[in-house]
Short mmCIF file of C-alpha atoms in Angstrom, two decimals:
data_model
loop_
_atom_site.label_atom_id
_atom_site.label_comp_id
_atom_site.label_asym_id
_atom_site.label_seq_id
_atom_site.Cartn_x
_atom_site.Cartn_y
_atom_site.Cartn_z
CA UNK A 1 2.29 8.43 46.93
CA UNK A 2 4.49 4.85 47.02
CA UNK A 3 7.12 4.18 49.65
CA UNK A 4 9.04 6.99 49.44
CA UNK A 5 12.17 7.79 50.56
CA UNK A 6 13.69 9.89 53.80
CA UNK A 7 15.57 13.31 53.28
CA UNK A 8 18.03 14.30 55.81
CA UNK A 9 19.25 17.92 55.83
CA UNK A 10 22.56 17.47 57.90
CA UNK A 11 22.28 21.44 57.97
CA UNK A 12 19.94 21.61 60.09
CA UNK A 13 19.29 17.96 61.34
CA UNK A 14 15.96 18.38 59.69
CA UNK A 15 14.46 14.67 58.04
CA UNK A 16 11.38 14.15 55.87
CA UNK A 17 9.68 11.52 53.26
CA UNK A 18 9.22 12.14 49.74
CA UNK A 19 7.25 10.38 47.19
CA UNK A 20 7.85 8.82 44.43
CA UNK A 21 8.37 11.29 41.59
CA UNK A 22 7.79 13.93 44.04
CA UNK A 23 10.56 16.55 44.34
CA UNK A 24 12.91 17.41 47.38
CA UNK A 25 11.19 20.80 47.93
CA UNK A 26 7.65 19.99 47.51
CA UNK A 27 7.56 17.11 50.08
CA UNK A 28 9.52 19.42 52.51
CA UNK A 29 7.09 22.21 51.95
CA UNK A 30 4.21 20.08 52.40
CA UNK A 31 5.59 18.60 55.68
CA UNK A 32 6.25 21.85 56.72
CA UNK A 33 9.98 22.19 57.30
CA UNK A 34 11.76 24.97 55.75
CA UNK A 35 14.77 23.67 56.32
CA UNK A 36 15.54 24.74 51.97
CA UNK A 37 14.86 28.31 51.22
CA UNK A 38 11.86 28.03 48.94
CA UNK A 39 11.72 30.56 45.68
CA UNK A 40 10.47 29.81 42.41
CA UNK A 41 9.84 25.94 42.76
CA UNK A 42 10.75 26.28 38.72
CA UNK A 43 14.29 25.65 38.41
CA UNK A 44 14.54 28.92 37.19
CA UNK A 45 16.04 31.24 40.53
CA UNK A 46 18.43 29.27 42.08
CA UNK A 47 17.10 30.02 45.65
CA UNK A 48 16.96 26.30 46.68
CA UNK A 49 20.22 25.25 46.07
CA UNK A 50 21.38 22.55 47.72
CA UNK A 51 24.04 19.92 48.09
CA UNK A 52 23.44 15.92 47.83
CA UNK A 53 26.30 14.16 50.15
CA UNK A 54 24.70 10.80 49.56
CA UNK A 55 21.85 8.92 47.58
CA UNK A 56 20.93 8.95 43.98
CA UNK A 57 18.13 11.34 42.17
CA UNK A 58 16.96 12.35 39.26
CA UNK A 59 17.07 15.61 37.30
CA UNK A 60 14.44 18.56 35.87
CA UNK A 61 15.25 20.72 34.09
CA UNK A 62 17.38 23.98 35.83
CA UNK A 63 18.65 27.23 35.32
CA UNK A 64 22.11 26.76 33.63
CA UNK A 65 22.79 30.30 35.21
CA UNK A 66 22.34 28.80 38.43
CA UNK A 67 23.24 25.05 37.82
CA UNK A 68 25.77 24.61 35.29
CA UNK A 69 26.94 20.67 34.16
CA UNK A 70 30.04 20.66 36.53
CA UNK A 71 27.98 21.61 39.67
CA UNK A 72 25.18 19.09 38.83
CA UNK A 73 28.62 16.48 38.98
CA UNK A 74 29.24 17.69 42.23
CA UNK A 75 25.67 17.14 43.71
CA UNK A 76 25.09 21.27 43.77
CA UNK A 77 21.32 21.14 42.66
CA UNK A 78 18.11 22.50 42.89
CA UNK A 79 16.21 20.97 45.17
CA UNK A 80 12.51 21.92 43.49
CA UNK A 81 14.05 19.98 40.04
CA UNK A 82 15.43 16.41 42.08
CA UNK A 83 13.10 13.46 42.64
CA UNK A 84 15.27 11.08 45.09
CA UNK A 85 15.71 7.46 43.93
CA UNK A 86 17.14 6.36 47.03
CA UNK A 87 17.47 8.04 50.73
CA UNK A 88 19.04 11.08 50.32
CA UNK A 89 21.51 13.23 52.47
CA UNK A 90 21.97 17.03 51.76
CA UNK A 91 23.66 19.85 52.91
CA UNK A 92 22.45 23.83 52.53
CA UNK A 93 24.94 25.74 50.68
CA UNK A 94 26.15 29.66 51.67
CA UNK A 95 22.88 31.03 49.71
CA UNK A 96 23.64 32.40 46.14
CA UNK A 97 20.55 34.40 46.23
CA UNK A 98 21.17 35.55 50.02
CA UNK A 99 24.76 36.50 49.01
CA UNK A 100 23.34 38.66 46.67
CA UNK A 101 21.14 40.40 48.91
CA UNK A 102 23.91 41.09 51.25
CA UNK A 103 25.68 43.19 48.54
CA UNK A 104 22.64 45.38 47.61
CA UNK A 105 24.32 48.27 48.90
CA UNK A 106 20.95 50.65 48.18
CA UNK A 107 18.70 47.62 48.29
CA UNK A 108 19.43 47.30 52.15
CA UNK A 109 17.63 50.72 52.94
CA UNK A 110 14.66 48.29 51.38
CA UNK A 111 14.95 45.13 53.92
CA UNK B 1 6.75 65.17 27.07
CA UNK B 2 4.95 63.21 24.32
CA UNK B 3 7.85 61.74 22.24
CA UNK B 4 5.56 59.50 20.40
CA UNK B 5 5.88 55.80 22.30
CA UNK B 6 2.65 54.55 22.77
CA UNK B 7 2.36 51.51 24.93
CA UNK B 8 4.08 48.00 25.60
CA UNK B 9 4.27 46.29 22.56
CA UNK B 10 5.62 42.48 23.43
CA UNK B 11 7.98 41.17 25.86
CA UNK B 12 10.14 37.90 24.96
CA UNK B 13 10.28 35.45 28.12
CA UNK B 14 12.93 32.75 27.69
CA UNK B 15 11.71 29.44 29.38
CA UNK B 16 13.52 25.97 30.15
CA UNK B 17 10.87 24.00 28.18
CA UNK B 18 8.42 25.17 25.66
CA UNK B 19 5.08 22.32 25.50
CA UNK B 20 5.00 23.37 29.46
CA UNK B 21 5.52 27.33 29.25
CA UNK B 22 2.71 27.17 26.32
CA UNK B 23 0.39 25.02 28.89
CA UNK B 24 0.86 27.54 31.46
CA UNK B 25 0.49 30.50 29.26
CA UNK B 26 -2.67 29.45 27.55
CA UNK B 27 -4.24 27.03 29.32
CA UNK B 28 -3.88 29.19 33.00
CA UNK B 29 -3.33 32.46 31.75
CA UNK B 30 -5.67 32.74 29.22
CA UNK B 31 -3.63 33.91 25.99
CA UNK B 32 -3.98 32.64 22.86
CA UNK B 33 -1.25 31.48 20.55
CA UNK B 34 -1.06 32.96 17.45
CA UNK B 35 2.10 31.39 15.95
CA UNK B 36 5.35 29.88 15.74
CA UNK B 37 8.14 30.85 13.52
CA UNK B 38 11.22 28.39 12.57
CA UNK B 39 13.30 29.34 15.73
CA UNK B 40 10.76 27.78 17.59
CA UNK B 41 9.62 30.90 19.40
CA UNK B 42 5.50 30.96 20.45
CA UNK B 43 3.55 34.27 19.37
CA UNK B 44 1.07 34.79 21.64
CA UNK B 45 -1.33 37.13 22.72
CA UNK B 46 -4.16 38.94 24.94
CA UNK B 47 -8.13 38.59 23.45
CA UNK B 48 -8.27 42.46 23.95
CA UNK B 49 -5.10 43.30 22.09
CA UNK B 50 -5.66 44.50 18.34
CA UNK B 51 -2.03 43.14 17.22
CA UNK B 52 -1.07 39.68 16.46
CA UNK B 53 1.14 39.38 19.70
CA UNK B 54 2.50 40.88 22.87
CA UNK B 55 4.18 37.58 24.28
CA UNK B 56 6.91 35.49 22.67
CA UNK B 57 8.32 32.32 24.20
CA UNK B 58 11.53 31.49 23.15
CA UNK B 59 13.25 28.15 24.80
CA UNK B 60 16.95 28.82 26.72
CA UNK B 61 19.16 27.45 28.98
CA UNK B 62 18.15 29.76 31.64
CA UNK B 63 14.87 31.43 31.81
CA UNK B 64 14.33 35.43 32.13
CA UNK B 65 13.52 38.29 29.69
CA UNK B 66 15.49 38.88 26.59
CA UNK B 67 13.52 42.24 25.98
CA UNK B 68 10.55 44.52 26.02
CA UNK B 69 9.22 46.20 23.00
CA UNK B 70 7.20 49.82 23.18
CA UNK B 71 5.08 50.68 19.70
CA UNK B 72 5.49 53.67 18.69
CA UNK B 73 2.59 55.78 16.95
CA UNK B 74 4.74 55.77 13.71
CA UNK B 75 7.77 55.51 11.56
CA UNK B 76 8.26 59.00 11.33
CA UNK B 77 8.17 58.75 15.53
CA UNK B 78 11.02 55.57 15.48
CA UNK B 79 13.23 57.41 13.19
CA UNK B 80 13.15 60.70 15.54
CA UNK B 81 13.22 58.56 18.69
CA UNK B 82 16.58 56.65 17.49
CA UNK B 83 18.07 59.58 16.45
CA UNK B 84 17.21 60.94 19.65
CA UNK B 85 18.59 58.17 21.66
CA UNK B 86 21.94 58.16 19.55
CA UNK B 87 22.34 62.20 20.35
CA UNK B 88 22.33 61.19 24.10
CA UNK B 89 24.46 58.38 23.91
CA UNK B 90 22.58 55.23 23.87
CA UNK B 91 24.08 52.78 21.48
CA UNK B 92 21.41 51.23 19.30
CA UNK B 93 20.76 48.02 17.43
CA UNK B 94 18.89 47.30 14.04
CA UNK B 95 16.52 44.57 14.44
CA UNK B 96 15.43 43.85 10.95
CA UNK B 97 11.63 43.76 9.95
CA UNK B 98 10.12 39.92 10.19
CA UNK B 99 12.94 38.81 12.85
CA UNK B 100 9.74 38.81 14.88
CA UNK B 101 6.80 37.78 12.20
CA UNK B 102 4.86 40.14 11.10
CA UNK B 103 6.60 42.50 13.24
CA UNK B 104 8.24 46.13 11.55
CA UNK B 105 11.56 46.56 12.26
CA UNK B 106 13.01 47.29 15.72
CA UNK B 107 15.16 49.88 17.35
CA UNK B 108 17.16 47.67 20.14
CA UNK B 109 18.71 49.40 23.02
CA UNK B 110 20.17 48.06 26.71
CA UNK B 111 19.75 50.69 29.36
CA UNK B 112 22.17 50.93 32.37
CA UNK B 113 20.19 48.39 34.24
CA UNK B 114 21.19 45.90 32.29
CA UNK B 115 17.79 45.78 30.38
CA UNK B 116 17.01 45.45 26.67
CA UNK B 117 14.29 47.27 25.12
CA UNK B 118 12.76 47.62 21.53
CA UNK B 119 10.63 49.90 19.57
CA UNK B 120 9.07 49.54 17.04
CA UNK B 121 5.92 51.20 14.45
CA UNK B 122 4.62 48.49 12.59
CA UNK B 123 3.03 44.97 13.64
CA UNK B 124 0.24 43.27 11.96
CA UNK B 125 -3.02 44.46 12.92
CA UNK B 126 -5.66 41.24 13.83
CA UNK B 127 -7.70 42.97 15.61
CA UNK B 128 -9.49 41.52 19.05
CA UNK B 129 -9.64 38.02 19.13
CA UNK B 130 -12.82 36.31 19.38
CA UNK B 131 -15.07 39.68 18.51
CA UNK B 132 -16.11 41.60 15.71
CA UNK B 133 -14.75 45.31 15.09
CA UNK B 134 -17.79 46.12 14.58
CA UNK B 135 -21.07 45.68 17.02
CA UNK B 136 -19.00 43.80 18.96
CA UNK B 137 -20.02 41.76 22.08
CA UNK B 138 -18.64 42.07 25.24
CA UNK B 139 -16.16 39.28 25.44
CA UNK B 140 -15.69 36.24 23.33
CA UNK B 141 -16.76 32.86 24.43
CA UNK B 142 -13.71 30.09 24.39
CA UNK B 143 -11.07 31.89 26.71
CA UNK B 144 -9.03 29.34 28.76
CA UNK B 145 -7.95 30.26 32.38
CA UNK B 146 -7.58 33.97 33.50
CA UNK B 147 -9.01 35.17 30.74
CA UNK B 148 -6.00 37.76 30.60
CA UNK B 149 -7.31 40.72 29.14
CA UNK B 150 -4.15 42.50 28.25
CA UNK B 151 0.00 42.13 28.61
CA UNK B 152 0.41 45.41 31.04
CA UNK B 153 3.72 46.14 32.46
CA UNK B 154 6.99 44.19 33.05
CA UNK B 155 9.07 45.19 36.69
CA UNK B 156 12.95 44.84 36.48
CA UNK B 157 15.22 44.82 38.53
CA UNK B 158 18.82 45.95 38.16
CA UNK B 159 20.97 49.30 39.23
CA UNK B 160 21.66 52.54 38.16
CA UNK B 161 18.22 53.93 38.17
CA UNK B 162 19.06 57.17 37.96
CA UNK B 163 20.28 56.92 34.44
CA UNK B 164 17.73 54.64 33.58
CA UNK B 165 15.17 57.48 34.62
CA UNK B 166 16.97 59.81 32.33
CA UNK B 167 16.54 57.80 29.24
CA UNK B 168 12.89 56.78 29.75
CA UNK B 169 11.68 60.05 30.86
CA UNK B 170 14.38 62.51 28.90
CA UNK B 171 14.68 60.66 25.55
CA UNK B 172 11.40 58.59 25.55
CA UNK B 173 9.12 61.03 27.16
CA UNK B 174 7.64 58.65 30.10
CA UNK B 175 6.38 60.18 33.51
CA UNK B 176 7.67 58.90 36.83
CA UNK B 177 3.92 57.97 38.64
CA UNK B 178 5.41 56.27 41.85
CA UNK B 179 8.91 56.04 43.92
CA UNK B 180 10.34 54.58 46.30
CA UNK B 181 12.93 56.87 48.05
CA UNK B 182 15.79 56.11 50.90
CA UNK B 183 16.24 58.07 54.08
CA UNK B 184 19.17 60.11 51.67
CA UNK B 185 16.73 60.90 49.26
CA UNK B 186 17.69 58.07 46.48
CA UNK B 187 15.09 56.82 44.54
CA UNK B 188 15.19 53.14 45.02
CA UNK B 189 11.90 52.04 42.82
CA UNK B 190 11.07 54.10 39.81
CA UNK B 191 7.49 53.17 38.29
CA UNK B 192 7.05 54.81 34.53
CA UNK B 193 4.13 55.77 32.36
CA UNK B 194 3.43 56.52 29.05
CA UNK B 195 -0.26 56.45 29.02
CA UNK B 196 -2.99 56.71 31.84
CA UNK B 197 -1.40 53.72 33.74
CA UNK B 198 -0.24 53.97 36.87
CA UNK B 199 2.93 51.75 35.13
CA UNK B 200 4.06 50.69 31.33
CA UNK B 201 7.34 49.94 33.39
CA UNK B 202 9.31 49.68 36.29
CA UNK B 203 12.65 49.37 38.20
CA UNK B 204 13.75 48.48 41.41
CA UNK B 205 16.90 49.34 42.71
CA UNK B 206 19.15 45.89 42.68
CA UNK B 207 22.78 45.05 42.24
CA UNK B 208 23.09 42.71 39.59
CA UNK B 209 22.40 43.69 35.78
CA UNK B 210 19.70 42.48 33.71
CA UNK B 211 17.30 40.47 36.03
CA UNK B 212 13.66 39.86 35.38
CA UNK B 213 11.32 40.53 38.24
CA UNK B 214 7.77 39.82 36.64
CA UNK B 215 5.41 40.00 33.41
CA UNK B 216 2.20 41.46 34.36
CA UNK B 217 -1.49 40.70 32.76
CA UNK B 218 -4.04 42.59 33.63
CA UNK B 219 -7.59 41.22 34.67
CA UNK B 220 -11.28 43.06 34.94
CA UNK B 221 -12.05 42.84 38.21
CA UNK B 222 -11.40 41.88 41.79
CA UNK B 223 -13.83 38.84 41.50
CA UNK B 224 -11.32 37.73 38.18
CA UNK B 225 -8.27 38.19 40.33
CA UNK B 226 -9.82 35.46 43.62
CA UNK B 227 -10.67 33.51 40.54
CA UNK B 228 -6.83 33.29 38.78
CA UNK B 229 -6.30 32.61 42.59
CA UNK B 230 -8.56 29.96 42.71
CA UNK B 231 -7.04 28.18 39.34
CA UNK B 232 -3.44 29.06 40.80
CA UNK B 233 -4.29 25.73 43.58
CA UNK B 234 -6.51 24.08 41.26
CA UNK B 235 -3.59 23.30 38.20
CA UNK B 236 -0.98 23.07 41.54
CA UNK B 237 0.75 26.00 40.19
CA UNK B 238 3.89 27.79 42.34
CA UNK B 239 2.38 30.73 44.21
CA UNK B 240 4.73 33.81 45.55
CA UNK B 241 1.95 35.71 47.18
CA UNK B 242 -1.66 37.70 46.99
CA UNK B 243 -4.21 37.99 46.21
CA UNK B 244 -3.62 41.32 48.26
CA UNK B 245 -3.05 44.71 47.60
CA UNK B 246 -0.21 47.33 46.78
CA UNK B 247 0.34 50.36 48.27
CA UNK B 248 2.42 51.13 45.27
CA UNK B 249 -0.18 52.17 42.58
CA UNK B 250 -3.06 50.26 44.73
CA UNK B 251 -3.49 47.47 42.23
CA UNK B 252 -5.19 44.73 43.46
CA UNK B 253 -2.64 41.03 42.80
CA UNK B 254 -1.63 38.14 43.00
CA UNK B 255 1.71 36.56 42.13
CA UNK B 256 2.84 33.59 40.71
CA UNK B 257 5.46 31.41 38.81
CA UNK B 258 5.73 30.24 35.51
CA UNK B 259 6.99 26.45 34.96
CA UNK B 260 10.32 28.22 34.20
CA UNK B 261 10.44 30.14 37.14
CA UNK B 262 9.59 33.57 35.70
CA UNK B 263 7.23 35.73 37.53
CA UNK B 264 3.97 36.17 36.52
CA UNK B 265 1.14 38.57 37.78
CA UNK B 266 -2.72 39.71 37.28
CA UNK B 267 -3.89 42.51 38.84
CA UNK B 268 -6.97 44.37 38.68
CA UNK B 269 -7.95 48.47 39.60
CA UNK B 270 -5.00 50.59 40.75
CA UNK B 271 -4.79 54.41 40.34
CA UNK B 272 -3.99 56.79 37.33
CA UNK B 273 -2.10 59.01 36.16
CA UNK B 274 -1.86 62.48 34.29
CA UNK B 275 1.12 64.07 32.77
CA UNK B 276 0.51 66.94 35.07
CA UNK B 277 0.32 64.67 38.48
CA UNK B 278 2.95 64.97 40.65
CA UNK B 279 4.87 61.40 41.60
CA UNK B 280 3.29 59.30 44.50
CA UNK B 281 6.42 58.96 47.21
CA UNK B 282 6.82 55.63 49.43
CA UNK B 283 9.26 55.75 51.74
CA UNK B 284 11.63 53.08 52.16
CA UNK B 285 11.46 52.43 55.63
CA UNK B 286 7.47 51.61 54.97
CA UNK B 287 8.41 49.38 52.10
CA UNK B 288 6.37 46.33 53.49
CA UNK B 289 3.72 48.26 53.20
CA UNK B 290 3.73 50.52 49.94
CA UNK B 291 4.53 46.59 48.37
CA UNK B 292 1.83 44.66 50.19
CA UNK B 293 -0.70 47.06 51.86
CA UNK B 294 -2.57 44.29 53.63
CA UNK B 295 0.06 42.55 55.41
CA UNK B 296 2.71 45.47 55.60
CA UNK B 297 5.86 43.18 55.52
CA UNK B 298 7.73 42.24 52.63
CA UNK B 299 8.29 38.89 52.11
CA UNK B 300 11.90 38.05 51.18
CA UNK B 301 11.01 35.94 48.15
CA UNK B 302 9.56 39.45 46.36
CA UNK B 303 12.80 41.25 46.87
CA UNK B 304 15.21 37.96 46.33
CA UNK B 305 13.61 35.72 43.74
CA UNK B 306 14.17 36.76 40.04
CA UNK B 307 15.55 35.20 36.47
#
């Protein structure tokens, strides 16, 4: 791993180094925060979305179901599919995936 | 009833990028690719299946299933079976023969889950891969991974199961095996046979249309399901959870993640089923436990996390 760089959920006040080349959620899981709700770790679900406030990162590929163009503009990414290129300050967003749940009218007689 | 569908034929997975979905499919899983066609969709398939493929990659925006295909035992069977599903109201779609290569002509349909699904008579017969038809051994040297031995079941997840039941069961002739049923009586999980199988296909009860729970493989043995375990942490690949057991048909699992995000499993044992068995009931309320028998509680991601 080289320097790395320091990821601060203001969420949750949570903070945490990741690697180079190493994405948001991995180096959170491994440090054992859960601070991101963790799904696929594909791009594919949407589960981790999260919100960058500050710092630069690059991109995987993502779910354009989950992430289209304009949100990726607005920092509303997955956080299994960004590799930070400088410090990085994010935000959770109202879950997507946890919205969902909360309108599975039948589903609920399953939680 | 016997209406003449046979088994899952193929299931087409859409992934965010092909060179790793074809890594992860052959090199962990175990299938073998058998071709490519000029859409840039990758045939694959199981060493125990006899036709030329049961998996087809096809590269999207977002990943998820586009369909599952049933073979039927013949064309006399498909043309009944459309007609049939046209007299009850399902809208069908031609799929002409060789959109898929080497693949008959298809009969598509969406149920009222949201969920495509094919059938078709004819696909080109290869026979198992790796062994002779004839004195065969008992497995072919040169499998990667898993070794999957066959592409078992898909589980979807999407609403209006009831009239979902009354297509697969009233039109195609499947058999409810397992449910999962509310404290009012609804059936919230529906798991379908057409064969022996505890499950050719199943629903769980969910709001949105059209999502894709999981693509299941199936392996040997218990030993073959540590060992996909074992590879799992050795290529670093996302886990959801296992190996463990259901209560829901008693498989023995483990799930995982494609690079795309779909769901994979291989599972091993499990019951079986006769057309004159009654259905297996879970309740609800014990849902942690008819899903994962070992630990008893669900964990969020199996209920949440889909394409």
């Amino acid at each position: 791993m080289g320097r790395g760089f320091q990821v601060t959920n203001r969420t949750t006040g949570d903070s945490f180094a990741c690697g180079d080349g190493q994405s948001v959620l991995k180096a959170m899981e491994q440090q054992g925060f859960k601070c991101v709700p963790v799904g696929c770790r594909g791009g594919g679900c949407g589960y981790c979305k999260i919100k960058v406030v500050e710092g630069d990162f690059e991109c995987g590929k993502m779910s354009k179901a989950h992430v289209p163009p304009e949100a990726i503009e607005q920092g509303e990414v997955l956080a299994c599919r960004i590799y930070p290129l400088t410090d990085l300050i994010i935000e959770c967003l109202p879950q997507p995936a946890a919205g969902l749940a909360s309108k599975q009218t039948t589903t609920k007689a399953l939680r | 009833m016997k209406k003449g569908v046979m088994r899952p034929g193929h299931v087409q997975i859409r992934v965010l990028d092909m060179d790793e979905a074809v890594k992860h499919y052959t090199d962990l899983l175990g299938l073998i690719e058998t071709d490519r066609d000029d859409q840039g969709r990758v045939y694959l398939k199981a060493w125990t299946e006899v036709d030329k493929f049961s998996v087809v990659l096809v590269q999207a925006d977002e990943p998820g299933c586009d369909f599952m295909g049933f073979k039927v035992v013949d064309e006399a069977a498909l043309n009944q079976l459309e007609k049939d599903l046209v007299d009850y109201g399902v809208e069908v779609e031609q799929v002409p023969a060789e959109e898929l290569k080497d693949c008959g002509r298809r009969v598509r349909f969406t149920v009222p889950s949201g969920h495509a699904f094919e059938l078709y008579a004819d696909k080109k017969y290869t026979g198992k891969w790796g062994v002779s038809s004839v004195n065969p051994e008992a497995w072919p040297r040169g499998l990667q991974g898993m070794k999957a031995v066959r592409f078992d079941h898909c589980l979807f997840y999407g609403p209006e199961l009831a009239a979902v039941y009354d297509i697969f069961v009233n039109v195609l002739g499947f058999h409810l095996a397992e449910q999962v049923l509310d404290p009012e009586g609804t059936r919230v999980a529906q798991f379908l046979t057409v064969s022996m199988k505890e499950h050719d296909v199943a629903f769980i009860h969910h709001e949105e249309k059209g999502k894709f729970h999981h693509a299941s493989f199936y392996l040997d043995t218990w030993e073959a399901v540590l060992r996909a375990a074992d590879l799992i942490s050795m290529t670093d690949t996302s886990i959801d959870i296992g190996p463990t057991r259901h209560g829901l048909t008693h498989g023995q699992t483990i799930y995982f993640f494609d690079p795309s995000g779909n769901r994979n499993e291989v599972f091993c044992g499990g019951d079986y089923h006769y057309p004159d068995h009654k259905p297996v009931t879970w309740k609800a309320e014990d849902l942690g436990k008819a899903i994962f028998y070992h630990d008893r509680v669900l964990n969020e991601r199996f209920l949440t996390v889909l394409t």
